[in-house]
Short mmCIF file of C-alpha atoms in Angstrom, two decimals:
data_model
loop_
_atom_site.label_atom_id
_atom_site.label_comp_id
_atom_site.label_asym_id
_atom_site.label_seq_id
_atom_site.Cartn_x
_atom_site.Cartn_y
_atom_site.Cartn_z
CA MET F 55 335.78 89.01 14.75
CA LEU F 56 339.24 89.84 14.53
CA SER F 57 341.81 87.30 14.18
CA THR F 58 344.08 86.85 17.09
CA SER F 59 346.77 84.80 15.74
CA ARG F 60 350.04 86.33 15.00
CA MET F 61 351.77 85.89 11.74
CA GLN F 62 355.63 84.70 11.72
CA MET F 63 357.84 87.61 11.76
CA PRO F 64 359.90 87.85 8.49
CA SER F 65 363.39 89.32 8.68
CA TRP F 66 362.11 92.48 7.02
CA MET F 67 359.34 93.22 9.58
CA PRO F 68 360.97 93.46 12.85
CA VAL F 69 359.40 94.68 16.31
CA LEU F 70 360.23 98.29 16.82
CA GLY F 71 362.26 98.94 20.24
CA ILE F 72 362.05 101.97 22.17
CA GLN F 73 364.63 103.70 20.28
CA ALA F 74 363.04 103.61 16.79
CA ARG F 75 359.77 104.42 18.28
CA LEU F 76 361.34 107.75 19.82
CA ILE F 77 362.80 108.37 16.28
CA LEU F 78 359.47 108.06 14.85
CA GLY F 79 358.02 110.19 17.33
CA LEU F 80 360.60 113.08 16.66
CA GLY F 81 359.79 112.71 12.72
CA LEU F 82 356.33 113.04 13.36
CA CYS F 83 356.88 116.15 15.68
CA LEU F 84 359.16 117.66 12.78
CA LEU F 85 355.90 117.03 10.37
CA ALA F 86 353.52 118.44 12.86
CA ASP F 87 355.81 121.50 12.97
CA PHE F 88 355.73 121.80 9.32
CA LEU F 89 351.83 121.37 9.00
CA PHE F 90 350.40 123.04 11.94
CA PHE F 91 352.88 125.46 13.87
CA GLY F 92 351.54 129.19 12.76
CA HIS F 93 348.92 127.67 10.50
CA ARG F 94 345.52 126.57 10.39
CA ALA F 95 344.42 122.92 10.46
CA GLU F 96 342.50 122.02 7.16
CA ILE F 97 344.09 119.31 4.84
CA GLY F 98 347.49 119.27 7.16
CA PHE F 99 345.16 117.46 9.64
CA SER F 100 344.47 114.61 7.24
CA ILE F 101 347.88 114.14 6.23
CA PHE F 102 349.24 114.25 10.17
CA ILE F 103 346.47 111.58 10.84
CA VAL F 104 347.66 109.38 7.74
CA ALA F 105 351.28 109.78 8.79
CA VAL F 106 350.81 108.59 12.67
CA ALA F 107 348.57 105.57 11.11
CA PHE F 108 351.45 104.64 8.99
CA ALA F 109 353.89 104.94 11.98
CA ILE F 110 351.60 102.99 14.21
CA MET F 111 351.46 100.21 11.77
CA LEU F 112 355.13 100.21 11.19
CA ALA F 113 355.78 99.96 14.97
CA GLY F 114 353.10 97.19 15.40
CA ALA F 115 353.66 95.28 12.07
CA GLY F 116 355.58 92.64 13.90
CA ARG F 117 352.81 91.65 16.24
CA ALA F 118 349.64 91.64 14.01
CA SER F 119 348.61 89.58 11.35
CA ALA F 120 347.91 90.95 7.66
CA HIS F 121 344.04 90.71 8.50
CA ARG F 122 344.38 93.01 11.22
CA ALA F 123 346.60 95.54 9.50
CA TRP F 124 343.79 95.69 6.51
CA ILE F 125 341.24 96.34 8.99
CA ALA F 126 343.30 99.12 10.60
CA VAL F 127 343.75 100.69 7.31
CA LEU F 128 339.93 100.60 6.70
CA THR F 129 339.39 102.13 9.99
CA VAL F 130 341.80 105.04 9.51
CA ILE F 131 340.19 105.59 5.98
CA VAL F 132 336.73 105.72 7.13
CA GLY F 133 337.63 108.09 10.11
CA VAL F 134 339.87 110.71 8.13
CA ALA F 135 337.24 110.93 5.41
CA PRO F 136 335.13 113.63 7.09
CA SER F 137 338.11 115.66 7.97
CA VAL F 138 339.28 115.72 4.34
CA LEU F 139 335.81 116.89 3.18
CA HIS F 140 335.98 119.73 6.04
CA TRP F 141 337.92 119.83 9.28
CA ASP F 142 335.77 121.03 12.25
CA PHE F 143 335.76 119.69 16.00
CA LEU F 144 333.54 116.60 15.17
CA SER F 145 335.65 115.64 12.14
CA GLY F 146 338.66 115.84 14.28
CA LEU F 147 337.41 113.88 17.03
CA ILE F 148 336.03 111.39 14.69
CA ALA F 149 339.73 111.00 13.12
CA VAL F 150 341.48 110.80 16.47
CA LEU F 151 338.99 108.15 17.63
CA ALA F 152 339.71 106.04 14.40
CA LEU F 153 343.36 106.43 15.14
CA ALA F 154 343.25 105.18 18.55
CA MET F 155 341.15 102.09 17.33
CA CYS F 156 343.82 101.67 14.55
CA ALA F 157 346.75 101.56 17.61
CA LEU F 158 344.59 98.99 19.50
CA ILE F 159 344.10 96.84 16.43
CA MET F 160 347.68 96.64 15.55
CA ASN F 161 348.69 96.05 19.03
CA LEU F 162 346.18 93.15 19.90
CA ARG F 163 344.25 94.86 22.32
CA VAL F 164 340.98 94.49 20.44
CA ASN F 165 339.76 91.04 19.63
CA ALA F 166 335.91 91.91 18.42
CA PHE F 167 333.68 94.85 17.81
CA ASN F 168 331.97 94.68 21.22
CA LEU F 169 331.50 96.37 24.66
CA LYS F 170 335.14 95.16 25.68
CA MET F 171 336.24 97.30 22.48
CA VAL F 172 334.46 100.32 24.20
CA LYS F 173 335.88 99.78 27.28
CA ALA F 174 339.61 99.40 25.92
CA LEU F 175 338.88 102.65 23.90
CA LEU F 176 338.01 104.52 27.09
CA ILE F 177 341.14 103.33 28.92
CA PHE F 178 343.39 104.25 25.89
CA LEU F 179 341.87 107.85 25.90
CA ARG F 180 342.20 108.02 29.71
CA ARG F 181 345.65 107.20 29.32
CA TRP F 182 346.46 109.35 26.10
CA PRO F 183 347.13 112.92 27.43
CA LEU F 184 349.64 111.86 29.99
CA GLY F 185 350.97 108.61 28.46
CA PHE F 186 354.49 109.69 27.66
CA VAL F 187 355.10 111.23 31.47
CA LYS F 188 353.87 108.08 32.99
CA ASP F 189 356.17 105.90 30.64
CA MET F 190 359.15 108.04 31.61
CA ILE F 191 358.63 107.62 35.44
CA THR F 192 357.99 103.92 35.16
CA LEU F 193 361.06 103.57 32.96
CA GLY F 194 363.07 100.71 34.44
CA ARG F 195 360.58 99.94 37.23
CA VAL F 196 359.10 96.93 35.59
CA LYS F 197 361.15 93.74 35.83
CA ARG F 198 363.86 95.63 37.55
CA ARG F 199 365.12 92.55 39.13
CA LYS F 200 365.89 90.65 35.92
CA ARG F 201 367.87 93.46 34.54
CA VAL F 202 371.69 94.30 35.21
CA MET F 203 371.22 97.79 34.22
CA PRO F 204 368.41 100.00 33.78
CA ASN F 205 367.10 101.02 30.51
CA TYR F 206 368.41 104.75 30.33
CA ALA F 207 371.75 103.28 31.33
CA LYS F 208 371.73 100.72 28.33
CA LEU F 209 370.46 103.71 26.03
CA ALA F 210 373.43 105.94 27.26
CA PHE F 211 376.08 103.17 26.42
CA ALA F 212 374.32 102.32 23.16
CA TRP F 213 375.04 106.17 22.00
CA PHE F 214 378.19 106.83 23.40
CA LEU F 215 380.67 105.31 21.12
CA PRO F 216 378.88 106.75 18.08
CA LEU F 217 378.59 110.23 19.38
CA THR F 218 382.26 110.13 20.29
CA LEU F 219 383.67 108.80 17.11
CA PHE F 220 381.50 110.30 14.69
CA PRO F 221 382.76 113.96 15.58
CA VAL F 222 386.66 112.62 15.25
CA PHE F 223 386.11 111.15 11.72
CA LEU F 224 384.04 114.37 10.73
CA TYR F 225 387.17 116.46 11.91
CA LEU F 226 389.78 114.24 9.78
CA PHE F 227 387.77 114.15 6.47
CA SER F 228 387.05 118.01 6.93
CA SER F 229 390.85 118.45 7.08
CA SER F 230 391.59 116.44 4.13
CA ASN F 231 388.84 117.36 1.85
CA PRO F 232 388.14 121.11 1.02
CA VAL F 233 384.53 120.25 0.15
CA ILE F 234 383.38 118.82 3.38
CA GLU F 235 385.16 121.82 4.96
CA GLN F 236 383.22 124.26 2.86
CA TRP F 237 380.14 122.30 3.74
CA LEU F 238 380.65 122.61 7.47
CA LEU F 239 381.64 126.48 7.03
CA ASN F 240 378.34 127.37 5.08
CA ILE F 241 376.54 125.76 8.05
CA GLN F 242 374.88 128.92 10.12
CA LEU F 243 373.78 127.34 13.50
CA GLY F 244 372.64 130.92 14.41
CA LYS F 245 369.34 130.77 12.46
CA PHE F 246 368.71 127.25 13.80
CA PHE F 247 368.80 128.66 17.12
CA GLU F 248 366.73 131.68 16.50
CA LYS F 249 363.75 129.26 15.43
CA LEU F 250 364.26 127.72 18.63
CA ASP F 251 361.69 130.10 20.69
CA PHE F 252 359.75 129.39 23.62
CA ALA F 253 356.59 128.61 21.55
CA ARG F 254 357.93 126.22 19.31
CA ILE F 255 359.60 124.36 22.19
CA VAL F 256 356.11 124.19 24.32
CA PHE F 257 354.59 123.07 20.76
CA TRP F 258 356.98 120.12 20.27
CA SER F 259 356.74 119.04 23.73
CA ILE F 260 353.01 118.90 23.53
CA ALA F 261 352.95 117.23 20.14
CA PHE F 262 355.36 114.52 21.32
CA ALA F 263 353.46 113.74 24.31
CA LEU F 264 350.22 113.29 22.08
CA ILE F 265 351.74 111.40 19.66
CA TRP F 266 353.79 108.83 22.03
CA PRO F 267 350.73 106.69 23.27
CA PHE F 268 349.71 105.78 19.79
CA LEU F 269 353.49 104.63 19.45
CA ARG F 270 353.58 102.56 22.41
CA VAL F 271 350.17 101.22 23.34
CA LYS F 272 350.56 99.82 26.80
CA PHE F 273 347.88 99.21 29.26
CA LYS F 274 349.00 98.95 33.06
CA ARG F 275 349.93 95.07 33.91
CA LYS F 276 349.46 94.06 37.44
CA LEU F 277 352.59 92.76 38.87
CA LYS F 278 352.61 89.35 40.82
CA THR F 279 352.86 91.26 44.17
CA GLU F 280 349.84 92.78 43.62
CA LYS F 281 347.25 89.93 42.59
CA ALA F 282 346.48 89.46 46.21
CA LYS F 283 345.47 93.09 46.67
CA LEU F 284 343.61 92.73 43.66
CA GLN F 285 341.59 89.62 44.89
CA VAL F 286 340.85 91.44 48.21
CA LYS F 287 339.48 94.57 46.07
CA GLN F 288 337.42 92.26 44.00
CA ALA F 289 335.84 90.34 46.85
CA THR F 290 334.92 93.89 48.61
CA GLU F 291 333.51 94.99 45.15
CA LEU F 292 331.61 91.77 45.27
CA GLU F 293 330.08 92.33 48.45
CA ALA F 294 329.34 95.73 47.64
CA ASN F 295 327.36 94.88 44.74
CA GLN F 296 325.68 92.16 46.57
CA SER F 297 324.54 94.72 49.23
CA TYR F 298 323.46 97.29 46.37
CA ARG F 299 321.37 94.67 44.75
CA THR F 300 319.66 93.82 47.92
CA LEU F 301 319.19 97.59 48.56
CA THR F 302 317.75 97.72 44.96
CA ASP F 303 315.52 95.00 45.12
CA ASP F 304 313.98 96.37 48.23
CA ILE F 305 313.45 99.76 46.65
CA PHE F 306 312.28 98.20 43.43
CA GLY F 307 310.11 95.72 44.70
CA TYR F 308 307.07 94.18 43.13
CA LYS F 309 304.57 95.89 45.00
CA ALA F 310 306.34 99.41 44.69
CA VAL F 311 306.99 98.55 40.93
CA VAL F 312 303.28 97.91 40.02
CA ARG F 313 302.12 101.13 42.01
CA SER F 314 304.45 103.35 40.35
CA LEU F 315 303.68 102.06 37.02
CA VAL F 316 299.99 102.60 37.48
CA LEU F 317 300.52 106.27 38.65
CA PHE F 318 303.02 107.09 35.80
CA ASN F 319 300.71 105.56 33.31
CA GLY F 320 298.03 107.93 34.49
CA LEU F 321 300.16 110.97 34.60
CA PHE F 322 301.60 110.42 31.16
CA ALA F 323 298.40 109.68 29.91
CA VAL F 324 297.03 113.10 31.07
CA GLN F 325 300.20 114.61 29.51
CA SER F 326 299.58 112.93 26.02
CA VAL F 327 295.85 114.31 26.19
CA LEU F 328 296.89 117.80 26.52
CA ASP F 329 299.31 117.52 23.98
CA ALA F 330 296.55 116.18 21.85
CA PHE F 331 294.30 119.12 22.54
CA TYR F 332 296.77 121.96 22.40
CA LEU F 333 299.75 120.85 20.40
CA TRP F 334 297.95 118.72 17.52
CA GLY F 335 294.28 120.27 17.87
CA SER F 336 292.96 123.65 17.56
CA GLN F 337 292.30 124.49 21.57
CA GLU F 338 293.22 127.72 22.83
CA LEU F 339 295.89 128.05 25.52
CA PRO F 340 294.96 129.50 28.89
CA VAL F 341 295.37 133.17 29.47
CA GLY F 342 298.94 134.37 30.04
CA THR F 343 300.40 131.54 28.25
CA THR F 344 301.92 131.73 24.90
CA TYR F 345 302.45 129.31 22.13
CA ALA F 346 306.15 130.10 21.97
CA ASN F 347 306.49 129.20 25.71
CA TYR F 348 304.30 125.91 25.42
CA ALA F 349 306.55 124.76 22.32
CA HIS F 350 310.15 125.91 23.27
CA LYS F 351 310.36 126.04 27.14
CA GLY F 352 308.57 122.57 27.74
CA VAL F 353 310.77 120.54 25.64
CA TYR F 354 313.91 120.33 27.91
CA THR F 355 311.74 119.55 30.81
CA LEU F 356 309.87 116.66 28.86
CA ILE F 357 313.19 115.23 27.56
CA ILE F 358 314.29 115.01 31.26
CA ALA F 359 311.21 112.94 32.00
CA ALA F 360 311.50 110.78 29.02
CA LEU F 361 315.22 110.16 30.40
CA LEU F 362 314.05 109.19 33.70
CA ALA F 363 311.34 107.05 32.33
CA ALA F 364 313.87 105.21 30.48
CA LEU F 365 316.25 104.78 33.32
CA PHE F 366 313.27 103.43 35.27
CA VAL F 367 312.29 100.84 32.76
CA LEU F 368 315.97 99.50 32.73
CA ILE F 369 316.18 99.21 36.24
CA ALA F 370 312.82 97.31 36.79
CA SER F 371 313.39 95.06 33.83
CA ARG F 372 317.08 94.13 34.47
CA SER F 373 318.16 90.57 34.46
CA GLY F 374 317.69 88.76 37.58
CA ALA F 375 315.09 91.16 39.24
CA PRO F 376 312.17 89.88 41.05
CA THR F 377 309.96 91.94 38.51
CA ALA F 378 311.58 90.75 35.46
CA LYS F 379 309.13 87.80 35.22
CA SER F 380 306.01 89.32 36.07
CA LYS F 381 303.68 89.79 33.15
CA LEU F 382 301.57 92.45 34.53
CA ILE F 383 304.66 94.40 35.04
CA LYS F 384 305.81 93.87 31.61
CA VAL F 385 302.43 94.94 30.10
CA LEU F 386 302.75 98.00 32.31
CA LEU F 387 306.09 98.87 31.25
CA LEU F 388 305.53 98.45 27.58
CA THR F 389 302.39 100.80 27.81
CA TRP F 390 304.44 103.53 29.75
CA THR F 391 307.38 103.24 27.26
CA VAL F 392 304.85 103.69 24.31
CA GLN F 393 303.36 106.70 26.04
CA THR F 394 307.40 107.93 26.69
CA ALA F 395 307.66 107.34 23.01
CA LEU F 396 304.38 109.57 22.10
CA LEU F 397 305.78 112.12 24.61
CA VAL F 398 309.30 112.51 22.59
CA VAL F 399 307.22 112.75 19.39
CA SER F 400 305.40 115.78 20.75
CA CYS F 401 308.83 117.12 21.94
CA ILE F 402 309.89 116.79 18.09
CA ALA F 403 306.66 118.30 16.92
CA ARG F 404 307.06 121.26 19.49
CA LEU F 405 310.53 122.04 18.11
CA THR F 406 309.60 121.81 14.46
CA ASN F 407 306.86 123.94 14.98
CA TYR F 408 309.04 126.66 16.73
CA VAL F 409 311.58 126.35 14.10
CA ASP F 410 309.08 126.93 11.10
CA VAL F 411 308.41 130.54 12.61
CA TYR F 412 311.86 131.30 14.45
CA ALA F 413 314.19 130.01 11.75
CA MET F 414 316.74 127.23 12.48
CA THR F 415 320.16 127.87 14.28
CA TYR F 416 322.74 125.33 15.46
CA LEU F 417 321.45 124.77 18.95
CA ARG F 418 318.17 124.01 17.55
CA LEU F 419 319.16 121.45 15.15
CA LEU F 420 321.24 119.99 17.73
CA ALA F 421 318.26 119.90 20.13
CA ILE F 422 316.26 118.29 17.25
CA ILE F 423 319.11 115.60 16.70
CA GLY F 424 319.21 114.81 20.63
CA VAL F 425 315.29 114.31 20.77
CA ALA F 426 315.62 112.17 17.92
CA LEU F 427 318.18 110.07 19.48
CA VAL F 428 316.24 109.74 22.75
CA LEU F 429 313.36 108.51 20.60
CA VAL F 430 315.55 105.88 19.10
CA GLY F 431 316.49 104.75 22.42
CA VAL F 432 312.93 104.64 23.49
CA LEU F 433 312.23 102.57 20.79
CA THR F 434 314.84 100.13 21.22
CA ILE F 435 313.60 99.74 24.96
CA ILE F 436 310.29 98.66 23.57
CA VAL F 437 311.96 96.09 21.49
CA LYS F 438 314.03 94.80 24.63
CA LEU F 439 310.92 94.48 26.37
CA ALA F 440 308.93 92.75 23.69
CA GLN F 441 311.91 90.45 22.75
CA ASN F 442 313.43 89.72 26.21
CA ARG F 443 316.95 91.24 25.42
CA ASP F 444 319.22 92.26 28.03
CA ASN F 445 320.76 95.69 28.55
CA SER F 446 323.99 94.94 26.76
CA TRP F 447 322.32 94.44 23.52
CA LEU F 448 320.29 97.73 24.33
CA LEU F 449 323.45 99.56 25.00
CA LYS F 450 325.24 98.48 21.92
CA VAL F 451 322.36 99.39 19.50
CA ASN F 452 322.40 102.90 20.98
CA ILE F 453 326.19 103.32 20.69
CA LEU F 454 325.92 102.41 17.07
CA THR F 455 323.11 104.61 16.31
CA ALA F 456 324.96 107.46 18.03
CA VAL F 457 328.26 106.97 16.29
CA GLY F 458 326.63 106.50 13.09
CA VAL F 459 324.50 109.72 13.44
CA LEU F 460 327.67 111.73 14.62
CA TYR F 461 329.24 110.48 11.55
CA ILE F 462 326.60 111.38 9.05
CA ILE F 463 326.58 114.97 10.76
CA SER F 464 330.44 115.30 10.35
CA LEU F 465 329.71 114.37 6.60
CA SER F 466 326.98 116.97 6.10
CA ASN F 467 327.33 120.61 5.34
CA THR F 468 325.73 121.85 8.62
CA ALA F 469 326.35 125.61 7.79
CA GLY F 470 324.71 125.49 4.20
CA PHE F 471 321.83 123.50 5.20
CA ILE F 472 320.92 125.86 7.95
CA ALA F 473 321.22 128.56 5.79
CA HIS F 474 318.91 127.15 2.96
CA TYR F 475 316.49 126.33 5.50
CA ASN F 476 316.19 129.69 6.97
CA VAL F 477 315.90 131.05 3.20
CA ASN F 478 313.45 128.91 2.19
CA HIS F 479 310.96 128.65 5.39
CA ALA F 480 311.56 131.49 7.57
CA GLN F 481 309.17 134.31 7.56
CA ASN F 482 310.20 137.90 6.57
CA LYS F 483 309.61 139.21 10.05
CA ARG F 484 311.50 136.58 11.49
CA PHE F 485 314.47 136.38 9.02
CA ASP F 486 317.71 137.11 10.60
CA THR F 487 320.00 138.44 8.21
CA TRP F 488 323.24 138.81 10.08
CA TYR F 489 322.79 135.20 11.42
CA LEU F 490 322.91 134.27 7.99
CA ILE F 491 326.11 135.98 7.18
CA ASN F 492 327.73 134.72 10.53
CA LEU F 493 327.30 131.27 9.05
CA GLY F 494 330.34 131.48 6.85
CA PRO F 495 331.16 131.11 3.33
CA GLN F 496 329.26 127.74 3.19
CA ALA F 497 326.13 129.88 3.30
CA ILE F 498 326.87 131.78 -0.01
CA PRO F 499 324.57 129.86 -2.21
CA ALA F 500 321.62 130.61 0.36
CA ILE F 501 322.51 134.12 0.36
CA ASP F 502 322.64 134.41 -3.48
CA ALA F 503 319.15 132.51 -3.31
CA GLU F 504 317.84 135.45 -1.05
CA ILE F 505 319.07 138.44 -3.10
CA ARG F 506 317.76 136.76 -6.10
CA LYS F 507 314.41 136.19 -4.69
CA ASP F 508 314.33 139.81 -3.16
CA LEU F 509 315.52 141.36 -6.54
CA GLU F 510 312.86 139.31 -8.72
CA ASN F 511 309.95 139.41 -6.42
CA ASP F 512 310.33 143.16 -4.99
CA SER F 513 310.26 142.11 -1.44
CA LEU F 514 309.39 144.16 1.56
CA ARG F 515 313.36 144.46 2.21
CA THR F 516 314.57 147.91 1.80
CA THR F 517 317.76 148.97 -0.46
CA GLN F 518 319.86 149.15 2.47
CA GLU F 519 319.31 145.53 3.75
CA ILE F 520 319.85 144.35 0.13
CA LEU F 521 323.14 146.41 -0.10
CA GLU F 522 324.56 145.09 3.17
CA LEU F 523 323.73 141.37 2.18
CA SER F 524 325.46 141.79 -1.11
CA LYS F 525 328.56 143.43 0.62
CA ALA F 526 328.57 140.36 2.93
CA ARG F 527 328.43 138.03 0.11
CA PHE F 528 331.12 139.66 -1.71
CA SER F 529 333.27 139.67 1.45
CA LEU F 530 332.93 135.87 2.29
CA ALA F 531 333.43 135.00 -1.53
CA ASN F 532 336.70 136.94 -1.69
CA ARG F 533 337.70 135.33 1.58
CA SER F 534 337.15 131.83 0.00
CA LEU F 535 338.97 132.32 -2.89
CA ARG F 536 341.88 133.95 -1.19
CA GLU F 537 342.17 130.82 1.04
CA ILE F 538 341.93 128.37 -1.64
CA GLU F 539 345.30 129.50 -2.85
CA ASN F 540 347.11 128.30 -0.02
CA TRP F 541 347.15 124.57 -0.06
CA ARG F 542 347.21 124.13 3.86
CA LEU F 543 343.64 125.59 3.82
CA TRP F 544 342.50 123.05 1.24
CA SER F 545 339.32 120.82 1.65
CA LEU F 546 336.96 119.38 -0.54
CA ARG F 547 334.09 121.43 0.42
CA ASN F 548 335.98 124.52 0.27
CA GLN F 549 336.89 123.59 -3.42
CA LEU F 550 333.29 122.96 -4.37
CA LEU F 551 332.47 126.29 -2.86
CA VAL F 552 335.33 127.85 -4.94
CA ASN F 553 333.83 126.02 -8.24
CA TYR F 554 330.38 127.25 -7.33
CA LEU F 555 331.63 130.91 -7.07
CA ARG F 556 333.67 130.65 -10.35
CA SER F 557 330.50 129.85 -12.43
CA ASN F 558 327.91 131.82 -10.27
CA PRO F 559 328.57 135.51 -10.27
CA MET F 560 326.71 137.82 -7.63
CA PRO F 561 322.88 137.85 -8.58
CA THR F 562 321.85 141.38 -10.08
CA LYS F 563 318.84 142.63 -10.89
CA SER F 564 317.77 142.17 -14.63
CA LYS F 565 316.32 144.95 -16.91
CA PRO F 566 312.39 144.74 -16.78
CA ILE F 567 310.87 143.56 -20.24
CA ALA F 568 308.37 146.18 -21.65
CA LYS F 569 304.86 144.60 -21.74
CA LYS F 570 301.71 145.86 -23.37
CA GLN F 571 299.48 147.28 -20.86
CA VAL F 572 295.78 145.31 -20.79
CA PRO F 573 292.93 147.30 -19.51
CA VAL F 574 291.82 145.52 -16.22
CA GLU F 575 288.08 145.29 -15.61
CA PRO F 576 286.93 146.34 -12.41
CA GLN F 577 285.75 143.61 -10.11
CA ALA F 578 283.29 143.50 -7.41
CA PRO F 579 284.56 143.71 -3.77
CA THR F 580 284.61 140.41 -2.31
CA LYS F 581 284.02 139.36 1.42
CA LEU F 582 287.12 139.57 3.62
CA GLN F 583 288.15 136.04 4.70
CA THR F 584 290.28 135.10 7.74
CA GLU F 585 292.84 132.48 7.60
CA PRO F 586 292.09 129.27 9.36
CA SER F 587 293.98 129.11 13.00
CA ASP F 588 295.95 125.97 13.04
CA SER F 589 298.91 124.80 15.33
CA LYS F 590 301.26 126.75 13.03
CA THR F 591 299.67 130.03 12.16
CA ARG F 592 299.34 130.68 15.77
CA TYR F 593 302.93 130.78 16.24
CA ARG F 594 303.29 133.76 13.99
CA ASP F 595 301.77 136.15 15.97
CA ASP F 596 303.49 135.32 19.02
CA PRO F 597 306.47 137.77 19.98
CA GLY F 598 308.77 134.88 21.07
CA LEU F 599 311.40 134.29 23.67
#
């Protein structure tokens, strides 16, 4: 749990005001212009995230304790690690979420790692894109009655004197000092205004609007005059919730739930038996039904059925429901949830069988991960029913599981994994050479393995196909070696790939070694044997989808 006590502010750690935060925001915009304008985001994105985190800690150092500051630093380090390894959408999203958590921790908006933290994070993300616009609209509106003049008037008077006297002193010094006069004459404002094109102005505006909510974390506070309206709204919502609970109890009554569970258990048992015959066994499908259709098309509908079953279980076993204390309903719910878990396992088996024959793609890998998360959710529902846990525990466990899986994916080389899997498992007639090439430079080690295998084993590939694969490998390697020279495009994964390219040249066919010919004795012809039919070999003769 995070500490809520505030450390006494020393003189060197003041609370930054609105002006200091504006200066920090402009400085970060300048850094964003240097790193991103006209350039790709690789290591520059990680540098920028660390700079924004430093600005957040500088702005909130007077409020948070040292304990909170260290937790915020650790959160940023964990969040920015995937983008240092390789920048993509998922690693960038994790870094932004870690930055938002840092801002919430430093501004005392998060006190513990629970569901309230998730709610605070969602509120911050909802406010994030238009936070600066809302702050400018409401500037001087809150507590206006207690102030003699608005904030913008104070800001104008604060800058009036320095901006007026500074040019006067500058003119006097330039008149008396030839060096300063020469400096002023060498300043060419024309080049400065040449860079202020429309695209750069739009870039700065968007960058500042996105940076500002991190520097000034402020949730909307209800004024005293709005408390009465809030109480009326809460009373209305309470009445609506009571009527909703009454309607839910009527629909999900004891008799309705028992009858539903009996029917659902029977239907799911039929589906499980059919999977046992056709998916796991050796039973032939009806005429007109292909194994590709049975394995691939039925996955998504079964996942929808599993999600509906999980939702029904959560509603029927909710706390305070009349069906929550019945032992018969609990047994029926456990039986149905176990059958739902078996249904999800059969979905995973269908996908893996399909992938074994028709190769791996990004979408198929995403489908397998999604089905695995659904399986984890169903298993946690079984634990919830067996140990009488509440729905908040179930939600926390599934959120942590999903976040952990996404973080592991962001650290993994997905393109390299798909390429190696296709090279090692896909059949020749199903091998997609162009998809392997389109995976990008991270597929080069797998391309080398495929070229080496084709050259050494005299595969059925034509010389033209091997030549096209070699040309693609050469082009991808040159692109990687050229990009690594630009520090803005550096990443740890790209550096590891360049190290591999420098130590592993393109595979070529080695010269055959002459061997003595050994006479072969003729053998009697043997009886032809057919391969046994199982759940995997039957997919190979299918034309696919």
